[in-house]
Coordinates of C-alpha atoms in Angstrom, one line a residue:
M14 CA -39.9 119.0 -51.4
G15 CA -43.5 117.6 -51.3
S16 CA -42.1 114.2 -50.2
R17 CA -40.4 115.6 -47.4
V18 CA -43.8 117.3 -46.4
L19 CA -45.6 114.2 -46.8
L20 CA -43.2 112.1 -44.7
F21 CA -43.1 114.8 -41.8
L22 CA -47.0 114.7 -41.8
L23 CA -47.0 110.9 -41.7
H24 CA -44.5 110.9 -38.9
N25 CA -46.4 113.4 -36.8
L26 CA -49.8 111.3 -37.3
F27 CA -47.8 108.2 -36.0
W28 CA -46.7 109.6 -32.8
L29 CA -50.3 111.0 -32.5
L30 CA -51.8 107.8 -32.8
L31 CA -49.2 106.1 -30.5
S32 CA -49.9 108.6 -27.9
S33 CA -53.8 108.3 -28.0
D34 CA -53.2 104.6 -27.7
T35 CA -50.9 105.0 -24.6
C36 CA -53.2 107.5 -23.0
H37 CA -56.3 105.1 -23.3
G38 CA -54.2 102.3 -21.9
V39 CA -53.1 104.3 -18.8
E40 CA -56.6 105.4 -18.0
S41 CA -58.1 102.0 -18.2
D42 CA -55.4 100.2 -16.5
I43 CA -55.8 102.8 -13.5
Q44 CA -59.6 102.2 -13.7
C45 CA -58.7 98.5 -13.6
L46 CA -56.9 98.7 -10.4
K47 CA -59.3 101.2 -8.8
T48 CA -62.3 98.7 -9.4
L49 CA -60.2 95.8 -8.3
R50 CA -59.4 97.6 -5.0
T51 CA -63.1 98.3 -4.7
Q52 CA -64.4 94.8 -5.3
L53 CA -62.0 92.9 -2.6
R54 CA -61.8 93.4 0.9
D55 CA -58.4 93.7 2.2
P56 CA -58.4 93.0 6.1
N57 CA -54.6 93.0 6.2
K58 CA -54.3 96.2 4.4
Y59 CA -51.7 95.1 2.2
L60 CA -53.2 97.2 -0.6
D61 CA -53.0 100.4 1.3
S62 CA -50.2 101.5 -1.0
W63 CA -52.4 101.8 -4.0
D64 CA -53.0 105.6 -3.7
F65 CA -54.9 107.1 -6.6
S66 CA -55.1 110.5 -5.1
N67 CA -51.9 111.9 -7.6
T68 CA -53.6 111.3 -10.9
T69 CA -50.4 113.1 -12.5
A70 CA -48.1 110.7 -10.8
T71 CA -50.3 107.8 -11.5
A72 CA -50.4 108.2 -15.1
N73 CA -46.6 108.7 -15.3
G74 CA -46.1 104.9 -13.9
L75 CA -46.7 105.0 -10.3
I76 CA -49.2 102.3 -10.2
C77 CA -46.3 100.2 -11.4
K78 CA -44.8 100.9 -7.8
F79 CA -48.1 99.4 -6.2
N80 CA -47.7 96.2 -4.2
G81 CA -48.3 93.2 -6.3
I82 CA -48.2 95.0 -9.7
E83 CA -45.8 94.7 -12.5
C84 CA -45.8 96.7 -15.8
W85 CA -44.8 96.7 -19.2
H86 CA -42.4 99.3 -18.4
P87 CA -41.7 101.4 -15.5
D88 CA -42.6 104.6 -17.1
E89 CA -45.7 103.4 -18.4
S90 CA -48.9 102.7 -16.4
K91 CA -49.9 99.4 -18.5
V92 CA -50.2 96.4 -16.2
L93 CA -48.4 93.4 -17.5
N94 CA -48.8 91.0 -14.2
I95 CA -51.1 91.2 -11.0
R96 CA -49.7 89.0 -8.3
L97 CA -51.7 89.3 -5.0
S98 CA -51.2 85.9 -3.5
N99 CA -51.3 85.1 0.1
M100 CA -52.8 88.3 1.2
G101 CA -56.0 87.3 2.8
L102 CA -57.9 89.0 0.4
L103 CA -61.9 88.4 0.2
G104 CA -64.7 88.7 -2.3
P105 CA -65.8 87.3 -5.7
F106 CA -63.7 87.3 -8.7
P107 CA -63.0 90.8 -9.5
T108 CA -64.6 91.4 -13.1
G109 CA -63.1 95.0 -13.3
L110 CA -60.1 93.3 -14.6
Q111 CA -61.3 93.7 -17.9
N112 CA -60.0 97.2 -18.0
C113 CA -56.4 95.7 -17.7
T114 CA -56.2 95.2 -21.5
S115 CA -52.6 94.4 -21.7
M116 CA -52.5 92.0 -18.8
T117 CA -50.8 88.4 -19.2
G118 CA -50.5 87.3 -15.7
L119 CA -52.9 87.0 -12.9
D120 CA -52.1 85.3 -9.4
L121 CA -55.0 85.4 -6.7
S122 CA -53.8 82.2 -5.0
N123 CA -53.8 81.5 -1.3
N124 CA -56.5 84.1 -0.4
D125 CA -60.4 83.7 0.5
L126 CA -62.0 84.5 -2.9
F127 CA -65.3 82.6 -3.3
G128 CA -68.5 82.3 -5.5
P129 CA -68.3 81.2 -9.2
L130 CA -66.2 82.2 -12.0
P131 CA -67.8 84.7 -14.2
G132 CA -69.3 83.0 -17.2
N133 CA -67.6 85.4 -20.0
I134 CA -64.2 85.1 -18.4
D135 CA -62.5 84.9 -21.8
H136 CA -63.7 88.8 -22.2
I137 CA -62.5 89.6 -19.0
I138 CA -58.9 88.2 -19.2
P139 CA -58.3 87.4 -22.8
F140 CA -54.7 87.8 -23.0
V141 CA -53.7 86.0 -20.0
V142 CA -50.8 83.4 -20.0
T143 CA -50.8 82.4 -16.4
L144 CA -53.6 82.4 -14.4
D145 CA -53.6 81.0 -10.6
L146 CA -56.4 80.9 -8.4
S147 CA -55.4 77.9 -6.3
S148 CA -56.4 77.8 -2.6
N149 CA -59.3 79.8 -2.4
N150 CA -62.9 78.8 -1.9
F151 CA -64.2 79.4 -5.4
S152 CA -67.3 77.1 -6.2
G153 CA -69.8 76.4 -8.9
N154 CA -69.1 74.9 -12.5
L155 CA -66.0 75.7 -14.5
P156 CA -67.0 78.1 -17.2
A157 CA -66.7 76.5 -20.8
K158 CA -65.5 79.9 -21.8
L159 CA -62.0 79.0 -20.3
G160 CA -61.5 77.3 -23.4
N161 CA -61.4 80.6 -25.2
I162 CA -58.3 82.0 -23.5
T163 CA -56.1 80.8 -26.3
Y164 CA -52.9 82.0 -24.8
L165 CA -53.1 80.2 -21.5
N166 CA -50.0 78.3 -20.8
V167 CA -50.7 77.9 -16.8
L168 CA -54.1 77.1 -15.5
N169 CA -54.0 76.3 -11.6
L170 CA -57.4 76.0 -10.0
Q171 CA -56.6 73.3 -6.9
H172 CA -57.7 73.4 -3.6
N173 CA -61.1 75.0 -4.1
Q174 CA -64.8 74.0 -4.3
F175 CA -65.5 73.8 -8.0
S176 CA -68.2 71.3 -9.0
G177 CA -69.4 69.6 -12.0
Q178 CA -67.3 68.4 -14.7
I179 CA -64.0 69.6 -16.4
P180 CA -65.2 71.7 -19.7
G181 CA -64.3 69.8 -22.9
Q182 CA -63.2 73.2 -24.2
V183 CA -60.3 73.3 -21.9
G184 CA -58.8 70.2 -23.7
Q185 CA -58.6 72.3 -26.8
L186 CA -56.1 74.9 -25.1
G187 CA -53.1 74.2 -27.6
R188 CA -50.6 76.2 -25.5
L189 CA -51.4 74.8 -22.2
T190 CA -48.3 73.2 -20.2
T191 CA -49.5 73.1 -16.8
F192 CA -53.1 72.1 -15.4
N193 CA -54.3 71.3 -12.0
V194 CA -57.6 70.8 -10.5
A195 CA -56.6 68.5 -7.5
D196 CA -58.9 68.7 -4.3
N197 CA -62.2 70.0 -5.9
P198 CA -65.4 68.2 -5.9
L199 CA -65.3 67.8 -9.5
S200 CA -67.0 64.7 -11.3
G201 CA -67.2 63.1 -14.7
Q202 CA -64.7 62.2 -17.7
I203 CA -61.6 64.2 -17.7
P204 CA -61.4 65.6 -21.4
S205 CA -58.6 64.6 -23.7
F206 CA -55.9 67.5 -24.1
T207 CA -54.5 68.5 -27.4
N208 CA -50.8 67.1 -27.6
K209 CA -50.4 67.1 -23.7
S210 CA -50.9 65.0 -20.6
F211 CA -51.0 65.9 -17.2
P212 CA -49.7 63.7 -14.0
A213 CA -52.8 61.9 -12.0
E214 CA -52.1 64.0 -9.0
N215 CA -53.2 67.2 -10.9
F216 CA -56.7 65.4 -10.9
A217 CA -56.9 64.3 -7.3
N218 CA -60.8 64.1 -7.1
T219 CA -62.9 61.2 -5.9
H220 CA -65.3 61.3 -8.9
L221 CA -63.3 62.2 -11.7
C222 CA -62.6 59.2 -14.2
G223 CA -60.5 59.0 -17.5
K224 CA -56.9 59.3 -18.3
P225 CA -54.7 59.7 -16.5
L226 CA -57.0 58.2 -13.8
N227 CA -59.0 55.1 -14.0
D228 CA -61.2 54.6 -16.9
C229 CA -64.7 55.5 -16.7
V230 CA -67.5 53.1 -16.4
G231 CA -70.2 53.1 -18.8
P232 CA -73.9 52.4 -18.2
P233 CA -74.8 48.8 -18.2
K234 CA -76.1 47.3 -21.2
K235 CA -79.4 46.0 -21.5
S236 CA -79.1 42.1 -22.3
H237 CA -81.2 40.5 -25.1
T238 CA -84.4 39.0 -24.1
G239 CA -84.4 36.1 -26.8
V240 CA -84.2 33.0 -24.8
V241 CA -84.9 29.7 -25.7
I242 CA -88.2 28.7 -23.9
G243 CA -87.0 25.3 -23.2
A244 CA -83.5 26.3 -21.6
A245 CA -85.6 29.2 -19.3
V246 CA -86.3 26.9 -16.1
G247 CA -82.7 25.7 -16.1
G248 CA -81.2 29.2 -16.6
I249 CA -83.3 30.6 -13.9
I250 CA -82.3 28.2 -11.3
F251 CA -78.7 28.5 -12.2
A252 CA -79.1 32.1 -12.3
I253 CA -80.5 32.2 -8.7
I254 CA -77.7 29.9 -7.5
V255 CA -75.2 32.4 -9.0
I256 CA -76.9 35.3 -7.4
A257 CA -77.1 33.7 -4.0
V258 CA -73.4 32.8 -4.1
V259 CA -72.6 36.5 -5.2
M260 CA -74.6 38.2 -2.6
L261 CA -73.1 35.8 0.0
F262 CA -69.8 36.8 -1.2
A263 CA -70.6 40.4 -1.2
L264 CA -72.0 40.8 2.3
R265 CA -69.2 38.8 3.8
R266 CA -66.8 41.3 1.9
K267 CA -68.7 44.3 3.0
S268 CA -68.7 42.9 6.7
K269 CA -65.1 42.5 6.3
K270 CA -64.5 46.0 4.9
K271 CA -66.5 47.5 7.6
K272 CA -64.6 45.4 10.1
D273 CA -61.4 46.8 8.7
E274 CA -62.2 50.3 8.5
D275 CA -63.5 50.2 12.2
L276 CA -59.9 48.6 13.0
E277 CA -58.3 51.4 10.8
G278 CA -60.2 54.0 13.2
N279 CA -60.0 56.8 10.3
K280 CA -63.6 56.2 8.9
W281 CA -64.3 59.7 10.7
A282 CA -61.4 61.3 8.5
K283 CA -62.4 59.7 5.2
S284 CA -65.9 61.0 5.5
L285 CA -65.0 64.5 5.5
K286 CA -65.5 65.2 1.8
G287 CA -64.9 68.7 0.4
T288 CA -62.9 69.8 3.7
K289 CA -59.5 69.2 2.3
G290 CA -59.0 72.8 1.2
I291 CA -59.9 74.2 4.6
K292 CA -57.0 76.2 6.0
V293 CA -55.5 75.5 9.5
S294 CA -55.2 78.8 11.5
M295 CA -51.7 78.9 12.8
F296 CA -50.2 81.4 15.8
E297 CA -46.6 80.5 14.8
K298 CA -45.1 82.4 11.8
S299 CA -42.3 79.8 11.7
V300 CA -44.5 77.0 10.6
S301 CA -45.7 77.1 7.0
K302 CA -49.1 77.3 6.1
M303 CA -51.4 74.1 5.8
R304 CA -54.6 72.9 5.0
F305 CA -56.7 70.4 6.2
N306 CA -55.5 68.0 3.4
D307 CA -52.0 68.6 4.4
L308 CA -52.9 67.2 7.8
M309 CA -54.4 64.2 6.2
K310 CA -51.5 63.4 4.2
A311 CA -49.1 64.0 6.9
T312 CA -51.1 61.8 9.5
N313 CA -51.7 58.8 6.5
N314 CA -55.4 59.7 6.7
F315 CA -55.4 59.9 10.6
S316 CA -54.4 56.2 10.5
K317 CA -54.4 54.3 13.8
H318 CA -50.6 53.5 13.0
N319 CA -50.2 57.3 13.7
I320 CA -51.7 57.3 17.1
I321 CA -49.2 58.4 19.8
G322 CA -51.7 59.1 22.6
S323 CA -55.2 58.9 23.5
G324 CA -57.3 60.5 26.6
R325 CA -60.5 62.0 27.7
T326 CA -59.8 65.1 25.7
G327 CA -59.3 63.5 22.3
T328 CA -56.6 61.2 20.3
M329 CA -53.1 62.3 19.4
Y330 CA -51.7 61.5 16.2
M331 CA -48.0 61.9 14.9
A332 CA -47.8 64.1 11.6
T333 CA -44.7 63.8 9.4
L334 CA -44.5 66.9 7.0
P335 CA -42.8 66.7 3.5
D336 CA -39.6 68.2 5.1
G337 CA -39.4 65.5 7.4
S338 CA -40.4 67.6 10.6
L339 CA -42.6 66.3 13.2
L340 CA -46.0 67.7 14.5
A341 CA -48.6 66.6 16.8
V342 CA -52.4 66.7 15.8
K343 CA -54.9 66.2 18.3
R344 CA -58.7 65.3 17.2
L345 CA -60.8 66.6 20.2
Q346 CA -63.5 64.8 21.5
D347 CA -67.0 66.1 20.9
S348 CA -67.0 69.7 21.8
Q349 CA -70.3 71.5 23.0
H350 CA -69.1 74.9 22.2
S351 CA -70.1 76.9 18.9
E352 CA -67.6 77.4 16.2
K353 CA -67.4 81.1 17.3
E354 CA -66.7 80.0 20.8
F355 CA -64.4 77.4 20.1
I356 CA -62.1 79.8 17.7
S357 CA -62.3 82.3 20.6
E358 CA -61.0 79.8 23.0
M359 CA -58.3 78.7 20.8
K360 CA -57.1 82.3 20.1
T361 CA -56.8 82.6 24.0
L362 CA -55.0 79.3 24.3
G363 CA -52.6 80.3 21.3
N364 CA -51.3 83.2 23.3
V365 CA -50.5 81.3 26.5
K366 CA -46.7 80.7 26.2
H367 CA -44.4 79.4 28.8
R368 CA -41.1 77.1 28.6
N369 CA -42.8 74.4 30.5
L370 CA -46.1 74.4 28.3
V371 CA -46.6 72.4 25.1
P372 CA -47.2 75.3 22.5
L373 CA -50.6 75.3 20.4
L374 CA -49.3 75.9 17.0
G375 CA -52.5 76.1 15.3
F376 CA -56.1 74.6 15.0
C377 CA -58.6 73.5 12.1
I378 CA -62.4 73.3 11.8
A379 CA -63.6 70.5 9.4
K380 CA -67.5 70.1 9.6
R381 CA -68.0 68.8 13.2
E382 CA -64.2 68.0 13.9
R383 CA -61.9 70.1 15.9
L384 CA -58.1 69.8 15.2
L385 CA -55.4 71.2 17.2
V386 CA -51.6 71.4 16.0
Y387 CA -48.8 71.1 18.6
K388 CA -45.1 70.8 18.5
N389 CA -44.2 67.5 18.6
M390 CA -42.3 66.3 21.9
Q391 CA -39.4 63.7 21.0
N392 CA -39.6 61.7 24.3
G393 CA -43.2 61.1 24.7
T394 CA -44.9 61.3 28.3
L395 CA -43.4 60.9 31.6
Y396 CA -45.9 58.1 32.1
Q397 CA -44.1 56.4 29.2
Q398 CA -40.8 57.0 30.5
L399 CA -41.7 56.0 34.2
H400 CA -43.9 52.7 33.5
E401 CA -43.4 51.7 29.8
V402 CA -39.6 51.3 29.6
E403 CA -38.2 48.0 28.2
A404 CA -36.7 45.7 30.8
G405 CA -33.2 46.5 30.8
S406 CA -33.2 50.1 29.7
K407 CA -31.7 52.9 31.3
V408 CA -33.8 54.1 34.2
M409 CA -34.3 58.0 34.9
E410 CA -31.7 59.1 37.9
W411 CA -32.7 61.6 40.5
P412 CA -31.3 64.9 39.1
L413 CA -33.2 64.3 35.8
K414 CA -36.5 63.4 37.9
L415 CA -36.0 66.5 40.1
K416 CA -35.7 68.3 36.7
I417 CA -39.0 67.2 35.6
G418 CA -40.7 68.0 38.8
I419 CA -39.5 71.5 38.8
G420 CA -40.3 72.3 35.4
A421 CA -43.9 70.8 35.7
A422 CA -44.1 72.9 39.0
R423 CA -43.4 76.1 37.3
A424 CA -45.8 75.3 34.6
L425 CA -48.6 74.6 36.8
A426 CA -47.9 77.6 39.2
W427 CA -47.7 80.0 36.1
L428 CA -51.1 78.6 35.0
H429 CA -52.6 79.3 38.3
H430 CA -51.0 82.5 39.4
N431 CA -49.9 84.4 36.2
C432 CA -52.7 83.7 33.7
N433 CA -55.6 86.0 33.6
P434 CA -58.2 84.6 34.0
R435 CA -56.3 81.8 35.6
I436 CA -56.4 78.2 34.1
I437 CA -57.3 75.2 36.0
H438 CA -56.0 72.2 34.3
R439 CA -58.2 69.3 35.9
N440 CA -56.3 66.6 34.5
I441 CA -52.8 66.9 35.9
S442 CA -51.2 63.3 35.6
S443 CA -47.9 61.8 34.3
K444 CA -49.6 61.3 30.9
C445 CA -50.2 65.0 30.2
I446 CA -46.3 65.9 31.2
L447 CA -44.4 65.7 27.9
L448 CA -40.7 65.5 27.5
D449 CA -38.9 67.0 24.7
E450 CA -35.4 66.2 22.9
D451 CA -33.7 67.6 26.2
Y452 CA -36.2 65.8 28.7
E453 CA -37.7 69.4 29.6
P454 CA -40.9 68.8 30.9
K455 CA -44.1 70.5 29.1
I456 CA -47.6 70.3 30.3
S457 CA -50.1 69.4 27.7
D458 CA -54.1 69.7 27.3
F459 CA -54.2 73.0 29.5
G460 CA -57.4 74.8 28.9
L461 CA -58.9 72.0 27.1
A462 CA -61.4 70.9 29.9
R463 CA -63.5 74.1 29.0
L464 CA -63.8 72.6 25.8
M465 CA -65.4 69.2 26.7
N466 CA -69.0 68.4 27.7
P467 CA -69.7 69.7 31.2
V468 CA -70.7 66.4 32.2
D469 CA -67.3 65.0 31.1
T470 CA -65.2 67.6 32.9
H471 CA -66.8 66.7 36.2
L472 CA -68.2 63.3 36.9
S473 CA -66.5 61.5 34.0
T474 CA -63.2 62.9 35.2
F475 CA -63.0 60.1 37.9
V476 CA -65.5 57.6 36.7
N477 CA -64.6 57.2 32.8
G478 CA -61.8 59.5 32.4
E479 CA -58.3 58.3 31.0
F480 CA -57.1 57.9 34.4
G481 CA -59.7 55.0 34.9
D482 CA -59.8 55.3 38.9
L483 CA -59.5 57.7 41.6
G484 CA -55.5 57.7 41.4
Y485 CA -55.2 61.4 40.4
V486 CA -58.4 63.2 41.8
A487 CA -58.6 64.9 45.0
P488 CA -60.8 63.5 47.4
E489 CA -63.3 66.5 47.8
Y490 CA -64.0 66.5 43.9
T491 CA -65.3 63.3 44.3
R492 CA -68.1 65.0 46.9
T493 CA -68.4 68.5 45.3
L494 CA -67.7 68.0 41.5
V495 CA -66.0 71.3 41.6
A496 CA -62.5 71.8 39.8
T497 CA -60.4 74.1 41.9
P498 CA -56.7 74.8 41.6
K499 CA -56.3 72.8 45.0
G500 CA -57.5 69.6 42.8
D501 CA -54.6 70.4 40.4
V502 CA -52.2 70.6 43.3
Y503 CA -53.1 67.1 44.8
S504 CA -52.9 65.7 41.1
F505 CA -49.6 67.1 41.0
G506 CA -48.6 65.8 44.2
V507 CA -49.3 62.2 43.0
V508 CA -47.0 62.9 40.0
L509 CA -44.2 63.6 42.3
L510 CA -45.0 60.2 44.2
E511 CA -44.6 58.6 40.9
L512 CA -41.0 60.3 40.2
V513 CA -39.8 59.4 43.6
T514 CA -41.3 55.8 44.1
G515 CA -41.6 54.7 40.5
E516 CA -44.9 53.3 41.2
R517 CA -48.1 53.6 39.0
P518 CA -51.1 55.8 40.7
T519 CA -53.3 53.1 40.7
H520 CA -51.2 50.0 41.1
V521 CA -48.5 49.4 43.4
A522 CA -46.1 46.7 42.3
S523 CA -44.1 46.6 45.7
A524 CA -47.2 46.1 47.8
P525 CA -48.2 42.7 49.0
E526 CA -50.9 41.1 46.8
S527 CA -53.4 41.5 49.4
F528 CA -53.2 45.3 48.9
K529 CA -55.8 46.6 46.9
G530 CA -55.4 50.6 47.1
S531 CA -54.0 53.4 45.2
L532 CA -50.3 54.7 45.2
V533 CA -51.9 57.7 47.8
D534 CA -53.3 54.8 50.0
W535 CA -49.9 52.9 49.9
I536 CA -47.8 55.7 51.2
T537 CA -50.4 56.6 53.9
Y538 CA -50.2 53.3 55.0
L539 CA -46.2 53.3 55.2
S540 CA -46.5 56.9 56.5
N541 CA -48.6 55.7 59.5
N542 CA -46.3 52.7 60.2
S543 CA -43.0 54.9 60.0
L544 CA -41.9 52.8 56.9
L545 CA -41.5 55.7 54.3
Q546 CA -38.2 54.4 53.4
D547 CA -40.0 51.4 51.8
A548 CA -41.5 54.0 49.4
I549 CA -38.4 55.2 47.6
D550 CA -37.4 53.9 44.3
K551 CA -34.9 51.1 44.6
S552 CA -33.3 52.1 41.3
L553 CA -32.4 55.5 43.2
I554 CA -30.4 53.8 45.9
G555 CA -26.7 53.6 45.4
N556 CA -26.5 56.1 42.6
S557 CA -28.1 59.4 43.4
L558 CA -29.9 58.3 46.6
K559 CA -27.5 57.3 49.4
S560 CA -29.7 56.8 52.2
I561 CA -33.4 57.0 53.1
C562 CA -35.4 58.7 55.9
N563 CA -36.7 56.5 58.9
D564 CA -39.0 58.5 60.2
A565 CA -41.5 61.4 59.2
P566 CA -40.9 65.0 60.1
A567 CA -42.2 66.0 63.6
K568 CA -45.5 67.4 63.9
E569 CA -44.4 70.8 64.9
N570 CA -42.1 70.7 61.6
N571 CA -45.4 69.5 59.6
R572 CA -47.3 72.6 60.8
S573 CA -44.4 75.1 59.7
I574 CA -44.8 74.0 55.9
R575 CA -48.6 73.1 55.5
R576 CA -50.2 75.3 52.7
E577 CA -53.7 76.1 51.6
G578 CA -53.4 73.7 48.3
T579 CA -51.7 76.0 45.9
V580 CA -48.7 75.4 43.7
G581 CA -47.6 79.0 44.4
N582 CA -47.2 78.2 48.1
L583 CA -45.6 75.0 47.2
V584 CA -42.7 76.1 45.1
P585 CA -41.2 78.5 47.6
L586 CA -41.1 75.7 49.9
L587 CA -39.6 73.3 47.4
Y588 CA -36.4 75.5 47.0
F589 CA -36.2 77.3 50.2
E590 CA -32.3 77.7 50.9
M591 CA -31.5 74.6 49.4
P592 CA -28.0 74.5 47.7
S593 CA -27.9 72.8 44.3
T594 CA -24.8 70.6 45.4
L595 CA -26.8 69.2 48.2
S596 CA -26.7 65.3 48.0
I597 CA -29.8 63.1 48.9
S598 CA -28.3 61.8 52.2
D599 CA -27.3 65.5 53.3
V600 CA -31.0 66.6 52.8
L601 CA -32.1 63.6 54.7
L602 CA -30.1 64.4 57.5
K603 CA -30.9 68.2 57.5
P604 CA -34.5 68.1 56.9
Y605 CA -35.3 70.4 53.9
P606 CA -38.8 69.7 53.2
F607 CA -39.7 68.9 49.6
C608 CA -43.4 69.3 49.9
C609 CA -46.2 67.8 47.5
A610 CA -49.8 67.5 47.7
F611 CA -50.7 64.3 49.4
G612 CA -50.5 62.1 52.5
C613 CA -52.0 63.0 55.9
W614 CA -55.4 63.9 54.6
N615 CA -57.9 65.3 57.0
Q616 CA -61.3 64.0 56.0
Q617 CA -62.9 67.0 57.9
S618 CA -60.8 69.6 56.5
F619 CA -62.0 70.8 53.0
S620 CA -59.2 73.5 53.0
G621 CA -56.8 71.1 51.5
R622 CA -54.4 70.5 54.2
F623 CA -52.8 67.5 53.0
M624 CA -48.9 66.7 52.9
F625 CA -46.4 64.2 52.3
F626 CA -42.5 64.8 52.8
F627 CA -39.7 64.2 50.1
Y628 CA -36.3 65.2 50.7
A629 CA -34.3 66.4 47.7
C630 CA -31.7 68.3 46.3
G631 CA -33.0 71.7 44.8
M632 CA -32.1 74.8 43.1
H633 CA -33.4 78.4 43.1
M634 CA -36.3 78.9 40.8
G635 CA -37.9 81.7 39.0
F636 CA -41.2 82.1 37.0

């Protein structure tokens, strides 16, 4: 009987102690999450589900349903893992985690956390098995007390700003199976790890050395000074000769290396130390998150071999992602705008969407560098397709050229009339009209002129611009240096001339050698001499072009279609009552004006009444 009573008392005492421990665990874990919520800023409101108002429900396992929280058991409020990756959280390392006494996993990767790790981190998370702090902005030295978290299996610290040496104590973590500190400005000797080795890419930092990287070079040893006096003179002379030869070799090698770097053209990219972890702000959810380091890898460190275009606004690089998909990355020329102004401009341009505009996918700021990320256009620029095709290659037929003209007109009219505020491109040319895999035209570089130096966007546009001369620039612009929509329309007209004539804007191959003018000057000459038929691209004749015009339209017809230099007025004229089945010859016999900016330029009229007439098949168009 006495033994039964004793057994009963021991049973009750056991459950009393267990209940007390559970209650303590519940209270401390709830306090842990409350403190975590307080210490971290949550601009995206991912932690709004953390509601502590119902204390009873919270104690009965409600916190286990919080976003990012895993418990040992769904009915107990004892936190097992905290997974808050990729939530945009801001703040220092949350020291309140010390109250989550049963936690074994902590994942705060891909956020904007900053500052040093606490020196007593082993007391805050003593039983953690997996610790992932990668892709943040943590800085300072790695605390030596990391080596006291003896249960660590996974320690991921890559893509941060940690500096100094890797503590030797970390090498004593016997359970460690994964360790990564790549892309941090760390330096010094890599410690040896107990019964474990890690791949070299996990230590990808410029100033680290030792296995698995290159061996560290020790300080030079002092040479002994005991020299035989009799050999001193000969030794000194020999040393001088050797030093002279070595210095000459070193200077030549340095000169060659500098020359090679200049030829490679990516010295600027290699100088951006400590910026590899900077995030690329993306506008498209369909594009995976990237960092500046990803752009470096995708462009071979912005190698000259990846350059696919270069102009006044900057240099464009081909970027190949690990999955094989292609992007285009533009490095802008020096922008005079502040970082805040630049970000504001990018957010505005990121919202500009049209089927015939190259979409801006994202941007990145790395020190003074400004990088833009675009979708890659498979068929390059219109300029390349018109003027840089290999001999014997298939030329563009008229329906395709017309399609390109229509699409570009749509985009330009949309920029001028549908954007608020409207966007003046300032640099319309066949080089900024890109073609996708279906040869659908896409205008690029819209809105970038506002980011350039004011001098560049005016005088340099036609003196030192990417066009090299006045080929695309409206005559009034050279006098006033004021950009207007009419200037864009004029430039677009020159593009249309390229489509129909196949000639470059500044060099007319079909003109006599004595002719030194531009394409505009050549067409003006032909028009004045009733020889417009000589302007038509000969490759169109016999295929889609059956005949050519003999005379310019009568003056009374000219007046009926003149406009005040806007694409909005131009486009309706392009397609007014023109059936899609009409052939070129039909249109030529029944004049349907295909009107573009150019031609009978009136020097006294600043209003922009300048016209040139093409005749083409058309289709209805809507914006």
